[in-house]
Amino acid sequence: MEVPHGGTIELAVVLRFVDIATESLAGAREEIDALNVYPVPDGDTGTNMFLTVSAARDALREATGGDPDADRGTALAACSRGALLGARGNSGVILSEMLGAICHRIAASGPGDRNAVVMAEALRQAADASYAAVGTPVEGTMLTVARAAAVAAEERATDISARARDVFTAAAAAAREALAHTPEQLPALRDAGVVDAGGRGVSVILDAAETVLTGRRPTPVTAPFGAHAIPVPHAVQAREGDLTADGPAYEVMYLLDADDDHIPGLKKSLGGLGDSLVVVGGEGLWNVHVHVDDVGAAIEAGIDAGRPHRVRVTHFAEQVDRAREKARQREGERAGRRIVTVAAGPGLARLFAEAGAVVVEGGPGRRPSTGQLLEAITACGAVEVVVLPNDPDSVRVAEIAARTAEGDHGLRVAVIPTQAQVQGLAALAVHEPGRTFDQDVLEMTATARHARHGAVTVAARQAITMAGPCEPGDVLGVVAGDFALVGEDLYAVATGVLDRLLGGGGELVTIVAGSVDHGPHAAAYAGADPAELAARSAAWVEERHPAVDVVVYDGGQERYQLLMSVE
């Protein structure tokens, strides 16, 4: 759903966002929990962030009854309060403050405001509020990721033509990039071999916002320490600040009814008792979180400031033991989910590998054998495997390998019958390891099926095609696996294929350039660089279909000057 270029942010968009954000966090909860090694490796960050956003969603639904025409100010206030009341854990409390800041800025917007500016300012205020809420801010955490998103949003909003969707696209991309660098900033993450759990949660939420505003799922970016399987942190020796015998033993949380001017004194008292202090809220209601040894003193500090209620105390030792036991179990056996995909060129192989897939080389004339695919499936270390053959003739081979892996090795394997490389790219773009296996396969299959695909190649011999006779050296346009065009000019045929693919509409065009032709008819197209042809074809799309996004990749595939898809 598009947010208007100017005016006020529609409540319908907010309602849609909290639904998608909650669903996304639910799907990624196990993954985020497994990433959780800082500040305490208690394995609950994903759960806490999910519960926080879920509470905000439930409060918003109760206030509006799901009616997008309900009073916006009342609805946003309910959403903010719901997040505050429902916040769980260190990450959840920080997240509630961020959501509250965003709701406050949207509520204050008016008809004269540009929505791009409103949302950029909302993200900036959310980042600032998160830093202010934490007793001792640490870089390499969700704070860092939120700030990077805010900076990117503000830069994008300076463009007068930018819309809210552009702002969130920029913010989400910046968050993913910042998340990838968190291990460089926090030794605990680097040593465990993971990215920050809270930062991953922020990235999931921003991706959800981008999906709501653009209708597309963001293209996944594989972090240096990320993986498309449930991560398993490496065992590391305890360092100063980790959970040790002389460190804080308890997490204490409570809601506090208190005057705002009592909060500085409360923060000072709690700061002297422990660490990981976060106090958020305002206007008489606060959510307090701290790690301490002396539970009674933490609660007494709240009594001195106001009226604490809904007190929750967690003993870390038991919680961490459970999280570590889960990690040990995962380390000793297959775990998680991986994607095995066939790539028809070096550029395509890089694209698939960067997205976290296990790559098997293939393509026309060198399609993989059952043994090659079986080895890739069984050697990837996952208990669940999705195979993308990306070629009609490789589908059957993949199915045989999958059944063998299931019968002989006890794995769960699904083959998505992708008929083209670009369908494999589309399917991999929506892969989400946090979803259930069946849900993930369903989403990837649906995306691949709805990606209309085509190609441009040169005839190697005389033949009769569905588009008529062709001679060696003729240019052939392929649509959905069938020859649909015969011509003499590569560009004319390429744009002809694109025109047919776009006939049913579309939001994203993907163009993959092949390798320079060295075949028997290369002389007829001397100087016809596939990269140049891809660029000209992309420019044609941008001119004829300005509302459609275009991405161009160097695939390096043989025989096909261009591969194309429309989603």
Coordinates of C-alpha atoms in Angstrom, one line a residue:
M1 CA 0.0 0.0 0.0
E2 CA 1.5 3.3 -1.0
V3 CA 1.6 6.1 1.5
P4 CA 0.6 9.4 -0.1
H5 CA 3.5 11.7 -1.2
G6 CA 2.2 14.4 1.1
G7 CA -0.3 14.8 3.8
T8 CA -0.7 12.5 6.8
I9 CA 0.4 8.9 7.3
E10 CA -2.8 6.8 7.0
L11 CA -3.8 4.6 9.9
A12 CA -4.4 1.8 7.4
V13 CA -0.7 1.7 6.8
V14 CA 0.1 1.5 10.5
L15 CA -2.4 -1.3 11.0
R16 CA -0.9 -3.2 8.1
F17 CA 2.6 -2.6 9.4
V18 CA 2.1 -3.9 13.0
D19 CA 0.5 -7.1 11.4
I20 CA 3.5 -7.7 9.1
A21 CA 6.1 -6.8 11.7
T22 CA 4.5 -9.2 14.2
E23 CA 4.4 -12.0 11.6
S24 CA 8.0 -11.3 10.6
L25 CA 9.3 -11.4 14.1
A26 CA 7.3 -14.6 14.8
G27 CA 9.0 -16.2 11.8
A28 CA 12.5 -15.0 12.8
R29 CA 12.1 -15.5 16.5
E30 CA 14.1 -18.8 16.7
E31 CA 16.9 -17.4 14.6
I32 CA 17.2 -14.2 16.7
D33 CA 17.0 -16.2 19.9
A34 CA 19.9 -18.3 18.7
L35 CA 22.0 -15.2 17.9
N36 CA 21.6 -13.9 21.5
V37 CA 25.0 -13.8 23.1
Y38 CA 25.1 -10.2 24.4
P39 CA 24.7 -8.8 27.0
V40 CA 23.6 -12.2 28.5
P41 CA 23.5 -15.4 26.4
D42 CA 20.0 -16.2 27.6
G43 CA 18.5 -17.0 24.2
D44 CA 15.3 -14.9 24.4
T45 CA 15.9 -11.7 22.4
G46 CA 13.7 -12.8 19.5
T47 CA 11.0 -13.9 21.8
N48 CA 11.1 -10.6 23.7
M49 CA 11.0 -8.4 20.6
F50 CA 8.1 -10.5 19.2
L51 CA 6.1 -10.2 22.4
T52 CA 6.7 -6.4 22.5
V53 CA 5.5 -5.8 19.0
S54 CA 2.7 -8.3 19.4
A55 CA 1.5 -6.3 22.5
A56 CA 1.6 -3.1 20.4
R57 CA -0.4 -4.7 17.7
D58 CA -3.0 -6.1 20.1
A59 CA -3.5 -2.7 21.8
L60 CA -3.9 -1.0 18.4
R61 CA -6.5 -3.5 17.3
E62 CA -8.4 -3.1 20.5
A63 CA -8.4 0.7 20.2
T64 CA -9.5 0.7 16.5
G65 CA -11.4 -2.6 16.0
G66 CA -9.3 -2.8 12.9
D67 CA -11.1 0.2 11.4
P68 CA -8.6 2.3 9.3
D69 CA -11.0 5.3 9.7
A70 CA -10.7 5.3 13.5
D71 CA -9.2 8.3 15.2
R72 CA -5.5 8.2 14.4
G73 CA -4.2 10.0 17.5
T74 CA -6.0 7.7 19.8
A75 CA -4.9 4.7 17.9
L76 CA -1.2 5.7 17.9
A77 CA -1.3 6.5 21.6
A78 CA -2.7 3.0 22.2
C79 CA 0.0 1.4 20.1
S80 CA 2.7 3.2 22.0
R81 CA 1.2 2.4 25.4
G82 CA 0.7 -1.2 24.4
A83 CA 4.4 -1.6 23.4
L84 CA 5.4 0.0 26.8
L85 CA 3.2 -2.3 28.8
G86 CA 4.1 -5.4 26.9
A87 CA 7.8 -4.9 26.6
R88 CA 10.0 -7.9 27.6
G89 CA 13.7 -8.0 28.3
N90 CA 16.4 -5.5 27.5
S91 CA 15.8 -5.5 23.8
G92 CA 12.0 -5.4 24.1
V93 CA 12.1 -2.4 26.5
I94 CA 14.4 -0.5 24.1
L95 CA 12.2 -1.4 21.1
S96 CA 9.1 -0.1 23.0
E97 CA 10.8 3.3 23.3
M98 CA 11.6 3.3 19.6
L99 CA 8.0 2.4 18.7
G100 CA 6.7 5.0 21.0
A101 CA 8.9 7.7 19.4
I102 CA 7.7 6.7 15.9
C103 CA 4.0 6.8 17.0
H104 CA 4.5 10.2 18.6
R105 CA 6.0 11.7 15.4
I106 CA 3.4 10.3 13.2
A107 CA 0.6 11.5 15.5
A108 CA 2.1 15.0 15.3
S109 CA 2.2 15.1 11.5
G110 CA -0.3 17.2 9.6
P111 CA -1.5 17.8 6.0
G112 CA 1.3 20.1 5.2
D113 CA 4.1 17.7 6.0
R114 CA 5.9 15.5 3.5
N115 CA 5.5 11.9 4.6
A116 CA 9.1 11.1 3.6
V117 CA 10.3 13.8 6.1
V118 CA 7.9 12.7 8.8
M119 CA 9.1 9.1 8.6
A120 CA 12.8 10.1 8.5
E121 CA 12.3 12.3 11.5
A122 CA 10.4 9.5 13.2
L123 CA 13.3 7.1 12.7
R124 CA 15.8 9.7 14.0
Q125 CA 13.7 10.3 17.1
A126 CA 13.4 6.6 17.6
A127 CA 17.2 6.1 17.4
D128 CA 17.8 9.1 19.8
A129 CA 15.3 7.8 22.2
S130 CA 16.9 4.4 22.3
Y131 CA 20.3 5.8 23.1
A132 CA 18.8 8.1 25.8
A133 CA 16.9 5.1 27.4
V134 CA 20.0 3.0 28.0
G135 CA 22.2 3.7 31.0
T136 CA 25.5 2.9 29.2
P137 CA 25.0 2.7 25.4
V138 CA 27.1 0.1 23.6
E139 CA 28.0 0.1 19.9
G140 CA 27.5 -3.0 17.8
T141 CA 24.0 -3.5 19.2
M142 CA 20.5 -2.6 18.1
L143 CA 21.3 1.0 18.9
T144 CA 23.9 1.1 16.2
V145 CA 21.6 -0.5 13.7
A146 CA 18.8 1.9 14.5
R147 CA 21.1 4.9 14.1
A148 CA 22.4 3.7 10.8
A149 CA 18.8 3.4 9.5
A150 CA 18.0 6.9 10.7
V151 CA 21.0 8.4 9.0
A152 CA 20.1 6.7 5.7
A153 CA 16.4 7.8 6.0
E154 CA 17.4 11.4 6.6
E155 CA 19.7 11.5 3.6
R156 CA 17.0 10.0 1.4
A157 CA 14.4 12.4 2.6
T158 CA 16.4 15.4 1.4
D159 CA 15.4 14.5 -2.1
I160 CA 12.1 16.4 -2.7
S161 CA 10.8 13.6 -4.9
A162 CA 11.3 10.9 -2.2
R163 CA 8.3 9.1 -0.8
A164 CA 7.9 7.3 2.5
R165 CA 8.6 4.0 0.7
D166 CA 11.9 5.3 -0.5
V167 CA 12.9 6.4 3.0
F168 CA 12.1 3.0 4.4
T169 CA 13.9 1.2 1.6
A170 CA 17.0 3.2 2.3
A171 CA 16.6 2.7 6.1
A172 CA 16.1 -1.1 5.8
A173 CA 19.2 -1.5 3.5
A174 CA 21.3 0.6 5.9
A175 CA 20.1 -1.5 8.8
R176 CA 21.1 -4.7 7.1
E177 CA 24.5 -3.3 6.3
A178 CA 25.1 -2.0 9.8
L179 CA 24.0 -5.4 11.2
A180 CA 26.7 -7.1 9.1
H181 CA 29.3 -5.0 10.8
T182 CA 28.2 -5.5 14.4
P183 CA 30.8 -8.3 15.0
E184 CA 33.5 -5.7 14.2
Q185 CA 32.3 -3.5 17.0
L186 CA 31.5 -6.0 19.8
P187 CA 34.1 -8.7 20.6
A188 CA 31.4 -11.0 22.2
L189 CA 29.7 -11.2 18.8
R190 CA 33.0 -11.7 16.9
D191 CA 34.1 -14.5 19.1
A192 CA 30.7 -16.2 19.0
G193 CA 30.6 -15.8 15.2
V194 CA 27.2 -14.1 15.1
V195 CA 25.6 -10.7 14.4
D196 CA 23.8 -8.8 17.1
A197 CA 20.4 -10.4 18.0
G198 CA 18.7 -7.1 18.8
G199 CA 20.1 -5.5 15.7
R200 CA 18.7 -8.4 13.6
G201 CA 15.3 -7.8 15.2
V202 CA 15.4 -4.1 14.2
S203 CA 16.4 -5.2 10.7
V204 CA 13.4 -7.6 10.5
I205 CA 11.0 -4.8 11.6
L206 CA 12.4 -2.3 9.0
D207 CA 12.2 -5.0 6.3
A208 CA 8.5 -5.4 7.3
A209 CA 7.9 -1.7 6.9
E210 CA 9.6 -1.7 3.5
T211 CA 7.3 -4.7 2.5
V212 CA 4.2 -2.8 3.6
L213 CA 5.1 0.3 1.6
T214 CA 6.5 -1.3 -1.6
G215 CA 4.7 -4.6 -1.7
R216 CA 8.0 -6.4 -2.1
R217 CA 10.2 -8.3 0.2
P218 CA 13.7 -6.8 0.5
T219 CA 16.5 -8.7 -1.2
P220 CA 18.4 -10.5 1.6
V221 CA 21.9 -9.5 2.3
T222 CA 24.2 -12.2 3.8
A223 CA 26.3 -10.7 6.6
P224 CA 29.8 -12.0 7.1
F225 CA 28.7 -13.8 10.2
G226 CA 25.2 -14.6 9.0
A227 CA 23.8 -17.8 7.6
H228 CA 20.6 -19.0 6.0
A229 CA 20.4 -21.7 8.7
I230 CA 19.6 -21.3 12.4
P231 CA 22.9 -19.9 13.7
V232 CA 24.9 -21.7 16.5
P233 CA 27.2 -19.3 18.4
H234 CA 30.7 -20.7 19.0
A235 CA 31.6 -21.6 22.5
V236 CA 33.9 -18.9 23.9
Q237 CA 35.7 -18.3 27.1
A238 CA 33.9 -15.9 29.5
R239 CA 35.2 -12.3 29.4
E240 CA 34.7 -9.4 31.7
G241 CA 31.1 -8.3 31.4
D242 CA 29.8 -11.7 30.5
L243 CA 27.7 -13.8 32.9
T244 CA 30.2 -14.9 35.6
A245 CA 30.0 -15.9 39.2
D246 CA 30.6 -12.3 40.4
G247 CA 28.4 -10.7 37.7
P248 CA 24.7 -9.7 38.0
A249 CA 22.6 -12.8 38.7
Y250 CA 19.1 -11.5 38.1
E251 CA 17.1 -9.6 35.6
V252 CA 14.5 -7.3 37.3
M253 CA 11.7 -5.6 35.4
Y254 CA 8.7 -3.7 36.6
L255 CA 6.2 -1.1 35.5
L256 CA 6.4 2.1 37.5
D257 CA 3.9 4.8 38.2
A258 CA 6.0 7.8 39.0
D259 CA 6.4 11.5 38.3
D260 CA 8.8 12.3 35.5
D261 CA 11.1 14.3 37.7
H262 CA 11.7 11.3 39.9
I263 CA 13.3 9.3 37.1
P264 CA 16.8 10.8 37.1
G265 CA 17.2 9.8 40.7
L266 CA 15.9 6.3 40.0
K267 CA 18.4 5.9 37.2
K268 CA 21.2 7.0 39.4
S269 CA 20.2 4.5 42.1
L270 CA 19.7 1.6 39.8
G271 CA 22.9 2.4 37.9
G272 CA 24.9 1.8 41.1
L273 CA 23.3 -1.5 41.7
G274 CA 24.0 -3.3 38.4
D275 CA 24.1 -3.0 34.6
S276 CA 22.0 -3.2 31.4
L277 CA 19.8 -0.4 32.8
V278 CA 17.0 0.7 30.6
V279 CA 14.2 3.1 31.7
V280 CA 11.6 4.1 29.1
G281 CA 8.2 5.7 29.1
G282 CA 6.8 9.1 30.2
E283 CA 3.8 11.0 31.4
G284 CA 3.7 9.1 34.7
L285 CA 4.2 5.5 33.4
W286 CA 7.6 3.8 33.0
N287 CA 9.0 0.4 32.2
V288 CA 12.2 -0.3 34.2
H289 CA 14.8 -3.0 33.3
V290 CA 18.1 -3.7 35.1
H291 CA 20.5 -6.6 35.8
V292 CA 21.4 -6.8 39.5
D293 CA 22.5 -9.1 42.3
D294 CA 20.3 -7.4 44.9
V295 CA 16.7 -7.8 43.7
G296 CA 15.3 -6.2 46.9
A297 CA 17.4 -3.0 46.4
A298 CA 16.2 -2.7 42.8
I299 CA 12.6 -2.9 43.8
E300 CA 13.1 -0.5 46.8
A301 CA 14.6 2.0 44.4
G302 CA 11.3 1.9 42.5
I303 CA 9.3 2.3 45.6
D304 CA 11.4 5.4 46.5
A305 CA 10.5 6.9 43.0
G306 CA 6.8 5.8 42.8
R307 CA 4.7 2.7 42.7
P308 CA 6.3 -0.4 41.1
H309 CA 3.9 -3.1 39.9
R310 CA 3.9 -6.2 37.6
V311 CA 7.4 -7.1 38.9
R312 CA 9.2 -9.8 37.1
V313 CA 12.5 -11.4 38.3
T314 CA 14.5 -13.9 36.2
H315 CA 17.5 -15.9 37.5
F316 CA 20.0 -15.9 34.7
A317 CA 21.9 -19.0 35.6
E318 CA 18.9 -21.3 34.9
Q319 CA 18.0 -19.4 31.8
V320 CA 21.5 -19.4 30.4
D321 CA 22.0 -23.1 31.2
R322 CA 18.9 -23.9 29.1
A323 CA 20.1 -21.7 26.2
R324 CA 23.6 -23.3 26.3
E325 CA 22.1 -26.8 26.4
K326 CA 20.1 -26.0 23.2
A327 CA 23.3 -24.7 21.6
R328 CA 25.3 -27.9 22.5
Q329 CA 22.5 -30.0 21.1
R330 CA 22.6 -28.1 17.8
E331 CA 26.4 -28.3 17.6
G332 CA 26.3 -32.1 17.8
E333 CA 23.8 -32.7 15.1
R334 CA 22.5 -31.3 11.9
A335 CA 20.6 -28.1 12.3
G336 CA 18.9 -25.3 10.4
R337 CA 18.0 -25.0 6.8
R338 CA 20.1 -24.5 3.7
I339 CA 19.4 -23.8 0.0
V340 CA 21.2 -25.8 -2.7
T341 CA 21.0 -24.2 -6.1
V342 CA 22.3 -24.9 -9.6
A343 CA 24.1 -21.9 -11.2
A344 CA 24.7 -21.6 -14.9
G345 CA 27.6 -19.1 -14.8
P346 CA 30.2 -17.6 -12.5
G347 CA 28.3 -14.4 -11.9
L348 CA 25.2 -16.3 -11.1
A349 CA 27.2 -18.5 -8.7
R350 CA 28.4 -15.5 -6.9
L351 CA 24.9 -14.1 -6.6
F352 CA 23.6 -17.3 -5.1
A353 CA 26.5 -17.8 -2.8
E354 CA 26.3 -14.2 -1.5
A355 CA 22.6 -14.9 -0.6
G356 CA 23.8 -17.9 1.5
A357 CA 23.1 -20.8 -0.9
V358 CA 25.3 -23.9 -1.6
V359 CA 26.1 -23.7 -5.3
V360 CA 26.4 -26.5 -7.7
E361 CA 27.8 -25.6 -11.1
G362 CA 25.6 -26.4 -14.1
G363 CA 24.0 -25.0 -17.2
P364 CA 23.3 -26.2 -20.8
G365 CA 25.7 -28.9 -21.8
R366 CA 27.0 -29.5 -18.2
R367 CA 24.0 -30.1 -16.1
P368 CA 24.8 -31.6 -12.7
S369 CA 24.4 -35.3 -12.0
T370 CA 22.3 -36.9 -9.3
G371 CA 25.5 -37.6 -7.4
Q372 CA 26.7 -34.0 -7.4
L373 CA 23.4 -32.7 -6.1
L374 CA 23.2 -35.5 -3.5
E375 CA 26.7 -34.6 -2.2
A376 CA 25.7 -30.9 -2.0
I377 CA 22.5 -31.8 0.0
T378 CA 24.2 -34.1 2.4
A379 CA 27.4 -32.1 2.9
C380 CA 25.7 -28.8 3.8
G381 CA 25.2 -29.8 7.4
A382 CA 21.5 -28.8 7.5
V383 CA 18.6 -31.0 8.6
E384 CA 16.2 -29.2 6.1
V385 CA 17.3 -28.5 2.5
V386 CA 15.6 -26.7 -0.3
V387 CA 16.8 -27.4 -3.8
L388 CA 16.5 -25.0 -6.8
P389 CA 17.5 -26.8 -10.0
N390 CA 16.8 -23.7 -12.2
D391 CA 16.6 -25.7 -15.4
P392 CA 13.8 -28.0 -16.7
D393 CA 16.1 -30.9 -17.4
S394 CA 17.7 -30.7 -13.9
V395 CA 14.4 -30.9 -12.0
R396 CA 14.1 -34.7 -12.3
V397 CA 17.7 -35.2 -11.3
A398 CA 17.2 -33.0 -8.2
E399 CA 14.1 -35.0 -7.2
I400 CA 16.0 -38.3 -7.3
A401 CA 18.8 -36.8 -5.2
A402 CA 16.2 -35.4 -2.7
R403 CA 14.5 -38.7 -2.3
T404 CA 17.8 -40.4 -1.8
A405 CA 18.9 -37.9 0.9
E406 CA 15.6 -38.4 2.7
G407 CA 15.7 -42.2 2.6
D408 CA 19.4 -42.8 3.3
H409 CA 20.2 -39.8 5.5
G410 CA 17.0 -38.9 7.2
L411 CA 16.9 -35.3 5.9
R412 CA 13.9 -33.3 4.9
V413 CA 14.4 -32.1 1.3
A414 CA 12.1 -30.1 -1.0
V415 CA 12.7 -29.5 -4.7
I416 CA 11.2 -26.3 -6.0
P417 CA 10.8 -26.9 -9.8
T418 CA 12.4 -23.7 -10.9
Q419 CA 12.7 -23.7 -14.7
A420 CA 15.1 -20.8 -15.1
Q421 CA 18.0 -19.2 -13.3
V422 CA 16.0 -16.0 -12.7
Q423 CA 13.2 -18.0 -11.0
G424 CA 15.9 -19.3 -8.6
L425 CA 17.0 -15.8 -7.8
A426 CA 13.4 -14.8 -7.2
A427 CA 12.8 -17.7 -4.9
L428 CA 16.0 -17.2 -2.9
A429 CA 15.1 -13.5 -2.4
V430 CA 12.1 -14.5 -0.3
H431 CA 13.7 -17.3 1.6
E432 CA 13.3 -16.8 5.4
P433 CA 15.0 -19.4 7.7
G434 CA 12.8 -18.3 10.6
R435 CA 9.6 -19.6 9.0
T436 CA 8.5 -23.2 9.2
F437 CA 9.9 -25.4 6.5
D438 CA 6.5 -25.8 4.8
Q439 CA 5.8 -22.1 4.9
D440 CA 9.2 -21.3 3.5
V441 CA 8.9 -23.7 0.7
L442 CA 5.4 -22.5 -0.1
E443 CA 6.5 -18.8 -0.2
M444 CA 9.5 -19.6 -2.4
T445 CA 7.5 -21.8 -4.7
A446 CA 4.8 -19.2 -5.2
T447 CA 7.4 -16.5 -5.9
A448 CA 9.2 -18.6 -8.4
R449 CA 5.9 -19.6 -10.1
H450 CA 4.8 -15.9 -10.5
A451 CA 8.2 -14.8 -11.9
R452 CA 7.6 -14.5 -15.6
H453 CA 10.9 -15.4 -17.3
G454 CA 12.5 -15.0 -20.7
A455 CA 15.9 -15.0 -22.5
V456 CA 17.8 -14.0 -25.6
T457 CA 20.0 -16.4 -27.5
V458 CA 21.4 -17.0 -31.0
A459 CA 20.3 -19.9 -33.1
A460 CA 23.1 -22.5 -33.7
R461 CA 21.2 -24.4 -36.4
Q462 CA 18.3 -24.2 -38.8
A463 CA 15.0 -25.1 -37.1
I464 CA 11.3 -24.6 -36.9
T465 CA 10.2 -22.8 -33.7
M466 CA 6.9 -21.7 -32.3
A467 CA 7.7 -18.2 -33.7
G468 CA 8.5 -19.6 -37.2
P469 CA 11.6 -20.9 -39.0
C470 CA 15.1 -19.7 -37.9
E471 CA 18.5 -19.9 -39.5
P472 CA 21.9 -20.1 -37.9
G473 CA 22.8 -16.7 -36.5
D474 CA 19.2 -15.5 -36.0
V475 CA 18.4 -14.0 -32.7
L476 CA 15.8 -15.9 -30.7
G477 CA 13.6 -14.5 -28.0
V478 CA 12.5 -17.0 -25.3
V479 CA 9.3 -16.5 -23.2
A480 CA 8.5 -19.1 -20.4
G481 CA 10.8 -21.7 -22.1
D482 CA 9.4 -21.4 -25.6
F483 CA 10.8 -19.6 -28.6
A484 CA 8.5 -16.6 -29.1
L485 CA 10.5 -14.2 -31.3
V486 CA 12.9 -14.6 -34.2
G487 CA 14.8 -11.6 -35.4
E488 CA 18.1 -10.2 -36.6
D489 CA 18.8 -7.6 -33.9
L490 CA 19.7 -8.5 -30.3
Y491 CA 18.3 -5.3 -28.8
A492 CA 15.1 -5.5 -30.8
V493 CA 14.5 -9.0 -29.7
A494 CA 15.4 -8.3 -26.1
T495 CA 13.0 -5.4 -25.8
G496 CA 10.4 -7.6 -27.6
V497 CA 10.7 -10.2 -24.9
L498 CA 10.6 -7.6 -22.2
D499 CA 7.4 -6.1 -23.7
R500 CA 5.7 -9.5 -23.6
L501 CA 6.9 -10.2 -20.0
L502 CA 5.6 -6.8 -18.9
G503 CA 2.3 -7.2 -20.6
G504 CA 0.7 -8.6 -17.5
G505 CA 2.2 -5.8 -15.3
G506 CA 5.0 -6.1 -12.8
E507 CA 7.0 -4.2 -10.2
L508 CA 10.5 -5.6 -10.6
V509 CA 12.5 -6.5 -13.7
T510 CA 15.7 -8.5 -13.3
I511 CA 18.2 -8.7 -16.2
V512 CA 21.2 -11.0 -16.1
A513 CA 23.9 -10.5 -18.7
G514 CA 25.7 -13.5 -20.1
S515 CA 29.3 -14.1 -21.2
V516 CA 30.7 -12.7 -24.5
D517 CA 29.8 -15.2 -27.2
H518 CA 32.7 -17.1 -28.6
G519 CA 30.6 -19.6 -30.6
P520 CA 30.4 -20.2 -34.3
H521 CA 28.2 -17.2 -34.9
A522 CA 30.0 -14.8 -32.7
A523 CA 31.3 -12.9 -35.7
A524 CA 27.8 -11.9 -36.7
Y525 CA 27.5 -10.0 -33.4
A526 CA 31.0 -8.7 -32.9
G527 CA 30.9 -5.8 -30.5
A528 CA 27.6 -6.9 -29.0
D529 CA 28.6 -7.0 -25.4
P530 CA 26.0 -8.6 -23.2
A531 CA 26.6 -6.1 -20.4
E532 CA 26.0 -3.3 -22.8
L533 CA 22.9 -5.0 -24.2
A534 CA 21.6 -5.5 -20.6
A535 CA 22.2 -1.8 -19.8
R536 CA 20.3 -0.7 -23.0
S537 CA 17.5 -3.1 -22.2
A538 CA 17.3 -1.7 -18.6
A539 CA 17.1 1.8 -20.0
W540 CA 14.3 0.8 -22.3
V541 CA 12.3 -0.5 -19.3
E542 CA 13.0 2.7 -17.3
E543 CA 11.8 4.8 -20.2
R544 CA 8.7 2.8 -21.1
H545 CA 7.7 1.6 -17.6
P546 CA 9.0 4.3 -15.2
A547 CA 7.1 2.8 -12.2
V548 CA 8.9 -0.5 -12.6
D549 CA 12.2 -1.1 -10.8
V550 CA 15.1 -2.7 -12.8
V551 CA 18.1 -4.6 -11.5
V552 CA 21.0 -5.8 -13.7
Y553 CA 23.4 -8.5 -12.8
D554 CA 26.5 -10.0 -14.5
G555 CA 25.6 -13.7 -14.7
G556 CA 28.3 -14.9 -17.0
Q557 CA 26.1 -17.7 -18.4
E558 CA 26.9 -19.2 -21.8
R559 CA 24.6 -19.4 -24.8
Y560 CA 22.1 -16.8 -23.4
Q561 CA 23.1 -13.2 -23.9
L562 CA 20.4 -12.2 -21.5
L563 CA 18.2 -13.8 -18.9
M564 CA 15.2 -11.8 -17.8
S565 CA 12.3 -12.0 -15.3
V566 CA 9.4 -9.9 -14.2
E567 CA 7.9 -10.1 -10.7

